[in-house]
């Protein structure tokens, strides 16, 4: 990070209205020398990249250079727009930095969908990702936002419906009576439940993703609205996790009750009991024989446990939470528009720091 003190602006040389008309940027927003004492507090920093409008870049450069020329002939409305632009730049920079993590999550979650579903759903996923990638070039383009918004709402509505559908599918498959059946029958049922969970997980991810993109396109950063968006996603995540943990318990019970697993457990018990019985008979109480039988029983128990673990392993993937990052993104939007940040500008960078509580 560049040293913010390299290009210090003396606030006394700035027209008074410049400082007063930028309240959303925090107190004394153009005094980078203050960052010397608070460098460790900086949460966000980024270069003044090309996403800035030429007018704002020009204004910033002249403010930083102490130029009192024509840059200060800016209307109050213009300054308010500049404040919004700096906030949006912060939002886009933070979002852009998370794109790689978002893409990694997409690859993982898509890998567990069957090819037919994957082909159908990848189009919507690519559409949302492209908006997130290109938004920094179109955030002030009303036509772009309007033309893409309807499609995003359709994706969110479809995902919402699929969440309900696949949730009921999981419940229905779990309620099916299992009884005393072979491992293969149990595993077939597990596979059906697993596939329903994968679809449920992806629907939840698409709902969270489209909800975040909807906020960006709509441009409503009012705290109450953003809280509502975040809480709804969080509620859906909790519902998913609750059903997931209840399902694990039931599925494990099905596996432990299968014929092969029960037989192994029965043999284990019989082997251990035989070893202990032989040890009590003076004539044939050979130490090596009874210890071998007891040890064999332990191994059979381990085999039964290992079979259960192997069968349950695929369910670990559907337990991952890929949707929480979008909750954090919505919260980040709320924080950046809360007026609780100080903005500091030097020649090349913009720094954001949480305001200190009085």
Short mmCIF file of C-alpha atoms in Angstrom, two decimals:
data_model
loop_
_atom_site.label_atom_id
_atom_site.label_comp_id
_atom_site.label_asym_id
_atom_site.label_seq_id
_atom_site.Cartn_x
_atom_site.Cartn_y
_atom_site.Cartn_z
CA UNK A 1 0.00 0.00 0.00
CA UNK A 2 1.32 3.43 -0.86
CA UNK A 3 2.14 5.78 1.98
CA UNK A 4 -0.99 7.96 2.34
CA UNK A 5 1.11 10.83 3.68
CA UNK A 6 2.95 11.29 0.40
CA UNK A 7 0.26 13.59 -0.95
CA UNK A 8 -1.09 15.45 2.04
CA UNK A 9 -3.91 17.90 1.49
CA UNK A 10 -4.14 20.80 3.87
CA UNK A 11 -7.90 21.21 4.48
CA UNK A 12 -7.40 24.96 4.90
CA UNK A 13 -6.75 25.28 1.17
CA UNK A 14 -9.99 23.52 0.27
CA UNK A 15 -13.16 25.51 -0.30
CA UNK A 16 -15.39 25.01 2.73
CA UNK A 17 -18.27 23.61 0.67
CA UNK A 18 -16.14 20.72 -0.56
CA UNK A 19 -15.75 19.30 2.95
CA UNK A 20 -19.30 20.11 3.98
CA UNK A 21 -20.91 18.66 0.86
CA UNK A 22 -19.31 15.24 1.27
CA UNK A 23 -20.88 14.08 4.54
CA UNK A 24 -21.34 10.52 3.30
CA UNK A 25 -17.59 10.21 2.94
CA UNK A 26 -16.95 10.79 6.62
CA UNK A 27 -15.41 13.69 8.47
CA UNK A 28 -12.29 15.25 6.93
CA UNK A 29 -12.38 12.81 4.01
CA UNK A 30 -9.43 14.37 2.18
CA UNK A 31 -6.79 14.41 4.89
CA UNK A 32 -4.66 11.30 4.26
CA UNK A 33 -2.08 12.40 6.83
CA UNK A 34 -4.47 11.13 9.50
CA UNK A 35 -3.95 7.60 8.18
CA UNK A 36 -0.45 7.58 9.65
CA UNK A 37 -1.92 6.94 13.07
CA UNK A 38 -4.58 4.51 11.85
CA UNK A 39 -2.91 2.44 9.12
CA UNK A 40 -3.69 -0.79 10.95
CA UNK A 41 -7.41 0.09 11.02
CA UNK A 42 -7.86 0.19 7.25
CA UNK A 43 -10.35 -2.48 6.22
CA UNK A 44 -10.52 -1.72 2.51
CA UNK A 45 -8.15 -0.04 0.09
CA UNK A 46 -7.92 0.00 -3.67
CA UNK A 47 -6.47 1.89 -6.58
CA UNK A 48 -8.46 4.64 -8.28
CA UNK A 49 -9.16 2.36 -11.20
CA UNK A 50 -10.77 3.10 -14.56
CA UNK A 51 -14.25 2.39 -13.18
CA UNK A 52 -14.23 5.96 -11.88
CA UNK A 53 -15.84 8.52 -14.15
CA UNK A 54 -13.36 10.93 -15.78
CA UNK A 55 -14.91 13.88 -13.91
CA UNK A 56 -14.41 12.24 -10.52
CA UNK A 57 -10.87 11.15 -11.34
CA UNK A 58 -10.07 14.70 -12.39
CA UNK A 59 -11.60 16.15 -9.22
CA UNK A 60 -9.70 13.75 -6.97
CA UNK A 61 -6.38 14.42 -8.65
CA UNK A 62 -6.81 18.18 -8.34
CA UNK A 63 -7.90 17.93 -4.73
CA UNK A 64 -4.91 15.77 -3.88
CA UNK A 65 -2.52 18.08 -5.72
CA UNK A 66 -3.92 21.11 -3.91
CA UNK A 67 -5.10 22.64 -7.19
CA UNK A 68 -7.80 25.22 -6.43
CA UNK A 69 -8.70 25.62 -10.08
CA UNK A 70 -11.82 24.72 -11.98
CA UNK A 71 -12.19 21.36 -10.23
CA UNK A 72 -13.86 23.14 -7.33
CA UNK A 73 -16.58 24.57 -9.51
CA UNK A 74 -18.83 21.58 -8.84
CA UNK A 75 -22.49 21.75 -7.87
CA UNK A 76 -23.80 20.20 -4.65
CA UNK A 77 -25.71 17.63 -6.69
CA UNK A 78 -22.53 16.73 -8.52
CA UNK A 79 -20.64 16.23 -5.27
CA UNK A 80 -23.41 13.98 -3.96
CA UNK A 81 -23.10 11.85 -7.09
CA UNK A 82 -19.34 11.65 -6.61
CA UNK A 83 -19.90 10.40 -3.06
CA UNK A 84 -22.21 7.69 -4.40
CA UNK A 85 -19.65 6.78 -7.03
CA UNK A 86 -16.90 6.31 -4.48
CA UNK A 87 -19.19 4.11 -2.41
CA UNK A 88 -20.11 2.04 -5.45
CA UNK A 89 -16.45 1.70 -6.38
CA UNK A 90 -15.79 0.30 -2.92
CA UNK A 91 -18.67 -2.15 -3.34
CA UNK A 92 -17.51 -3.29 -6.77
CA UNK A 93 -13.91 -3.69 -5.66
CA UNK A 94 -14.92 -5.85 -2.72
CA UNK A 95 -17.27 -7.91 -4.90
CA UNK A 96 -14.65 -8.34 -7.60
CA UNK A 97 -12.17 -9.67 -5.04
CA UNK A 98 -14.68 -12.35 -4.06
CA UNK A 99 -15.37 -13.53 -7.62
CA UNK A 100 -12.66 -16.19 -7.55
CA UNK A 101 -14.03 -17.69 -4.35
CA UNK A 102 -17.54 -17.58 -5.82
CA UNK A 103 -16.36 -19.37 -8.98
CA UNK A 104 -14.65 -22.09 -6.93
CA UNK A 105 -17.88 -22.71 -5.06
CA UNK A 106 -19.77 -22.94 -8.34
CA UNK A 107 -17.41 -25.58 -9.72
CA UNK A 108 -17.74 -27.67 -6.58
CA UNK A 109 -21.51 -27.50 -6.45
CA UNK A 110 -21.94 -28.17 -10.19
CA UNK A 111 -19.70 -31.23 -10.00
CA UNK A 112 -22.33 -33.06 -7.97
CA UNK A 113 -25.26 -32.43 -10.30
CA UNK A 114 -26.24 -34.97 -12.96
CA UNK A 115 -25.32 -33.92 -16.50
CA UNK A 116 -28.90 -33.21 -17.60
CA UNK A 117 -29.54 -30.80 -14.72
CA UNK A 118 -26.06 -29.31 -15.03
CA UNK A 119 -26.61 -28.33 -18.68
CA UNK A 120 -29.93 -26.65 -17.91
CA UNK A 121 -28.76 -24.76 -14.84
CA UNK A 122 -25.34 -23.65 -15.99
CA UNK A 123 -26.88 -21.08 -18.35
CA UNK A 124 -28.56 -19.22 -15.47
CA UNK A 125 -25.41 -19.49 -13.37
CA UNK A 126 -23.25 -18.05 -16.15
CA UNK A 127 -25.76 -15.22 -16.63
CA UNK A 128 -25.52 -14.16 -12.97
CA UNK A 129 -21.73 -14.45 -12.99
CA UNK A 130 -21.44 -12.31 -16.12
CA UNK A 131 -23.47 -9.54 -14.45
CA UNK A 132 -21.19 -9.62 -11.44
CA UNK A 133 -18.14 -9.49 -13.71
CA UNK A 134 -19.40 -6.70 -15.97
CA UNK A 135 -21.28 -4.59 -13.43
CA UNK A 136 -18.28 -2.38 -12.68
CA UNK A 137 -18.48 -1.14 -16.27
CA UNK A 138 -22.26 -0.67 -16.24
CA UNK A 139 -23.24 0.33 -12.70
CA UNK A 140 -24.44 3.75 -13.89
CA UNK A 141 -26.04 2.40 -17.09
CA UNK A 142 -29.80 2.43 -16.44
CA UNK A 143 -30.63 0.56 -19.63
CA UNK A 144 -28.18 -2.23 -18.81
CA UNK A 145 -29.58 -2.64 -15.30
CA UNK A 146 -33.19 -2.54 -16.44
CA UNK A 147 -32.71 -5.06 -19.26
CA UNK A 148 -30.97 -7.59 -16.99
CA UNK A 149 -33.13 -7.11 -13.90
CA UNK A 150 -36.20 -8.97 -15.20
CA UNK A 151 -34.15 -12.07 -16.01
CA UNK A 152 -32.55 -12.00 -12.55
CA UNK A 153 -35.99 -11.84 -10.91
CA UNK A 154 -37.10 -14.84 -13.01
CA UNK A 155 -34.06 -16.83 -11.85
CA UNK A 156 -34.72 -15.94 -8.22
CA UNK A 157 -38.41 -16.86 -8.48
CA UNK A 158 -37.56 -20.20 -10.10
CA UNK A 159 -34.94 -20.95 -7.43
CA UNK A 160 -37.44 -20.12 -4.68
CA UNK A 161 -39.92 -22.62 -6.12
CA UNK A 162 -37.24 -25.29 -6.48
CA UNK A 163 -36.20 -24.84 -2.85
CA UNK A 164 -39.72 -25.80 -1.74
CA UNK A 165 -39.92 -28.65 -4.25
CA UNK A 166 -36.61 -30.33 -3.42
CA UNK A 167 -37.09 -29.83 0.31
CA UNK A 168 -40.32 -31.81 0.09
CA UNK A 169 -38.57 -34.40 -2.09
CA UNK A 170 -35.95 -34.99 0.62
CA UNK A 171 -38.62 -35.34 3.31
CA UNK A 172 -40.64 -37.73 1.17
CA UNK A 173 -37.68 -39.99 0.44
CA UNK A 174 -36.67 -40.04 4.11
CA UNK A 175 -40.15 -41.07 5.23
CA UNK A 176 -40.12 -44.14 3.02
CA UNK A 177 -40.10 -47.31 5.15
CA UNK A 178 -36.81 -49.16 5.00
CA UNK A 179 -37.23 -52.26 7.12
CA UNK A 180 -34.82 -55.17 7.17
CA UNK A 181 -33.07 -54.86 3.81
CA UNK A 182 -29.76 -55.51 2.08
CA UNK A 183 -27.00 -52.91 1.86
CA UNK A 184 -27.67 -52.38 -1.85
CA UNK A 185 -31.30 -51.42 -1.23
CA UNK A 186 -30.29 -49.03 1.53
CA UNK A 187 -27.58 -47.46 -0.64
CA UNK A 188 -30.04 -47.00 -3.50
CA UNK A 189 -32.30 -45.07 -1.17
CA UNK A 190 -29.33 -43.04 0.10
CA UNK A 191 -28.44 -42.14 -3.48
CA UNK A 192 -31.96 -40.87 -4.16
CA UNK A 193 -31.91 -38.75 -1.00
CA UNK A 194 -28.43 -37.48 -1.88
CA UNK A 195 -29.50 -36.37 -5.36
CA UNK A 196 -32.50 -34.51 -3.94
CA UNK A 197 -30.15 -32.75 -1.49
CA UNK A 198 -27.77 -31.77 -4.30
CA UNK A 199 -30.61 -30.16 -6.23
CA UNK A 200 -31.86 -28.48 -3.05
CA UNK A 201 -28.36 -27.16 -2.33
CA UNK A 202 -28.00 -25.72 -5.83
CA UNK A 203 -31.45 -24.11 -5.72
CA UNK A 204 -30.51 -22.42 -2.44
CA UNK A 205 -27.24 -21.20 -3.96
CA UNK A 206 -29.04 -19.76 -6.99
CA UNK A 207 -31.57 -18.02 -4.76
CA UNK A 208 -28.81 -16.40 -2.68
CA UNK A 209 -26.76 -15.42 -5.75
CA UNK A 210 -29.72 -13.93 -7.63
CA UNK A 211 -30.86 -12.07 -4.49
CA UNK A 212 -27.48 -10.35 -4.25
CA UNK A 213 -27.38 -9.48 -7.97
CA UNK A 214 -30.95 -8.17 -7.68
CA UNK A 215 -29.80 -5.75 -4.96
CA UNK A 216 -27.00 -4.45 -7.19
CA UNK A 217 -29.28 -3.92 -10.19
CA UNK A 218 -32.09 -2.40 -8.15
CA UNK A 219 -29.72 -0.02 -6.37
CA UNK A 220 -31.76 0.03 -3.15
CA UNK A 221 -29.17 0.19 -0.36
CA UNK A 222 -31.55 1.23 2.42
CA UNK A 223 -30.57 -0.61 5.61
CA UNK A 224 -34.04 -2.04 6.36
CA UNK A 225 -34.38 -3.48 2.86
CA UNK A 226 -30.90 -5.02 2.89
CA UNK A 227 -31.51 -6.53 6.33
CA UNK A 228 -34.65 -8.18 4.95
CA UNK A 229 -32.77 -9.65 1.98
CA UNK A 230 -29.98 -11.01 4.21
CA UNK A 231 -32.40 -12.45 6.79
CA UNK A 232 -34.40 -14.30 4.15
CA UNK A 233 -31.29 -15.99 2.75
CA UNK A 234 -30.14 -16.83 6.30
CA UNK A 235 -33.53 -18.36 7.10
CA UNK A 236 -33.34 -20.57 4.00
CA UNK A 237 -29.81 -21.63 4.97
CA UNK A 238 -30.97 -22.55 8.49
CA UNK A 239 -33.87 -24.58 7.09
CA UNK A 240 -31.45 -26.46 4.84
CA UNK A 241 -28.96 -27.16 7.62
CA UNK A 242 -31.69 -28.32 10.02
CA UNK A 243 -33.05 -30.82 7.49
CA UNK A 244 -29.52 -31.92 6.58
CA UNK A 245 -28.55 -32.79 10.17
CA UNK A 246 -31.84 -34.59 10.84
CA UNK A 247 -31.37 -36.54 7.62
CA UNK A 248 -27.86 -37.64 8.57
CA UNK A 249 -29.12 -39.22 11.79
CA UNK A 250 -31.90 -41.09 10.03
CA UNK A 251 -29.72 -42.27 7.14
CA UNK A 252 -27.04 -43.53 9.51
CA UNK A 253 -29.73 -45.47 11.33
CA UNK A 254 -30.85 -47.06 8.05
CA UNK A 255 -27.29 -48.17 7.30
CA UNK A 256 -26.71 -49.61 10.75
CA UNK A 257 -29.92 -51.62 10.40
CA UNK A 258 -29.00 -53.23 7.07
CA UNK A 259 -28.60 -57.02 6.93
CA UNK A 260 -24.86 -57.04 6.15
CA UNK A 261 -23.93 -54.45 8.78
CA UNK A 262 -26.08 -56.12 11.42
CA UNK A 263 -24.52 -59.48 10.55
CA UNK A 264 -21.02 -58.07 11.00
CA UNK A 265 -22.00 -56.58 14.33
CA UNK A 266 -23.55 -59.90 15.34
CA UNK A 267 -20.43 -61.83 14.37
CA UNK A 268 -18.31 -59.31 16.25
CA UNK A 269 -20.34 -59.84 19.39
CA UNK A 270 -20.28 -63.62 19.01
CA UNK A 271 -16.53 -63.65 18.42
CA UNK A 272 -15.82 -61.52 21.48
CA UNK A 273 -18.18 -63.58 23.62
CA UNK A 274 -16.52 -66.81 22.46
CA UNK A 275 -13.08 -65.46 23.29
CA UNK A 276 -14.16 -64.48 26.78
CA UNK A 277 -15.89 -67.85 27.34
CA UNK A 278 -12.84 -69.84 26.25
CA UNK A 279 -10.70 -67.82 28.62
CA UNK A 280 -12.82 -69.13 31.51
CA UNK A 281 -12.41 -72.82 30.58
CA UNK A 282 -9.25 -74.22 32.23
CA UNK A 283 -8.58 -76.97 29.68
CA UNK A 284 -8.75 -74.95 26.46
CA UNK A 285 -8.19 -71.46 27.81
CA UNK A 286 -5.25 -70.89 25.52
CA UNK A 287 -4.24 -67.23 25.78
CA UNK A 288 -3.46 -66.84 22.09
CA UNK A 289 -6.79 -68.35 20.99
CA UNK A 290 -9.08 -66.21 23.17
CA UNK A 291 -7.12 -63.03 22.45
CA UNK A 292 -7.38 -63.70 18.72
CA UNK A 293 -11.13 -64.17 18.95
CA UNK A 294 -11.60 -60.95 20.94
CA UNK A 295 -9.32 -59.04 18.56
CA UNK A 296 -11.25 -60.46 15.60
CA UNK A 297 -14.47 -59.18 17.13
CA UNK A 298 -13.02 -55.68 17.38
CA UNK A 299 -12.00 -55.81 13.72
CA UNK A 300 -15.49 -56.89 12.67
CA UNK A 301 -16.91 -53.95 14.62
CA UNK A 302 -14.48 -51.64 12.84
CA UNK A 303 -15.55 -53.10 9.49
CA UNK A 304 -19.20 -52.35 10.26
CA UNK A 305 -18.32 -48.77 11.21
CA UNK A 306 -16.12 -48.36 8.13
CA UNK A 307 -18.95 -49.51 5.84
CA UNK A 308 -21.23 -46.90 7.37
CA UNK A 309 -18.61 -44.13 7.08
CA UNK A 310 -17.92 -44.95 3.41
CA UNK A 311 -21.61 -44.89 2.57
CA UNK A 312 -22.15 -41.55 4.34
CA UNK A 313 -19.07 -39.84 2.86
CA UNK A 314 -20.90 -38.29 -0.15
CA UNK A 315 -23.26 -36.51 2.24
CA UNK A 316 -20.39 -34.39 3.59
CA UNK A 317 -20.36 -32.40 0.34
CA UNK A 318 -24.03 -31.46 0.47
CA UNK A 319 -23.48 -30.22 4.02
CA UNK A 320 -21.24 -27.39 2.81
CA UNK A 321 -22.67 -23.88 2.94
CA UNK A 322 -22.03 -22.15 -0.40
CA UNK A 323 -24.68 -19.45 0.12
CA UNK A 324 -23.34 -17.62 3.19
CA UNK A 325 -20.89 -15.45 1.16
CA UNK A 326 -23.87 -13.72 -0.46
CA UNK A 327 -25.27 -12.89 2.98
CA UNK A 328 -21.93 -11.30 3.81
CA UNK A 329 -21.98 -9.37 0.52
CA UNK A 330 -25.41 -7.92 1.30
CA UNK A 331 -24.20 -6.93 4.77
CA UNK A 332 -21.15 -5.32 3.20
CA UNK A 333 -23.42 -3.21 0.98
CA UNK A 334 -25.35 -2.09 4.04
CA UNK A 335 -22.16 -1.24 5.94
CA UNK A 336 -20.69 0.78 3.10
CA UNK A 337 -23.86 2.86 2.83
CA UNK A 338 -24.28 3.31 6.57
CA UNK A 339 -22.16 6.49 6.75
CA UNK A 340 -19.89 4.75 9.28
CA UNK A 341 -16.76 4.93 7.13
CA UNK A 342 -14.02 7.50 6.76
CA UNK A 343 -12.62 7.86 3.25
CA UNK A 344 -9.01 8.97 2.74
CA UNK A 345 -7.52 9.72 -0.65
CA UNK A 346 -3.92 9.99 -1.80
CA UNK A 347 -2.44 10.22 -5.28
CA UNK A 348 -3.18 6.64 -6.26
CA UNK A 349 -5.43 5.00 -3.69
CA UNK A 350 -8.63 5.35 -1.75
CA UNK A 351 -8.66 4.03 1.83
CA UNK A 352 -11.71 3.13 3.91
CA UNK A 353 -11.68 2.94 7.69
CA UNK A 354 -14.52 2.29 10.12
CA UNK A 355 -15.31 5.38 12.14
CA UNK A 356 -14.26 5.23 15.76
CA UNK A 357 -17.08 5.04 18.28
CA UNK A 358 -17.15 8.10 20.50
#
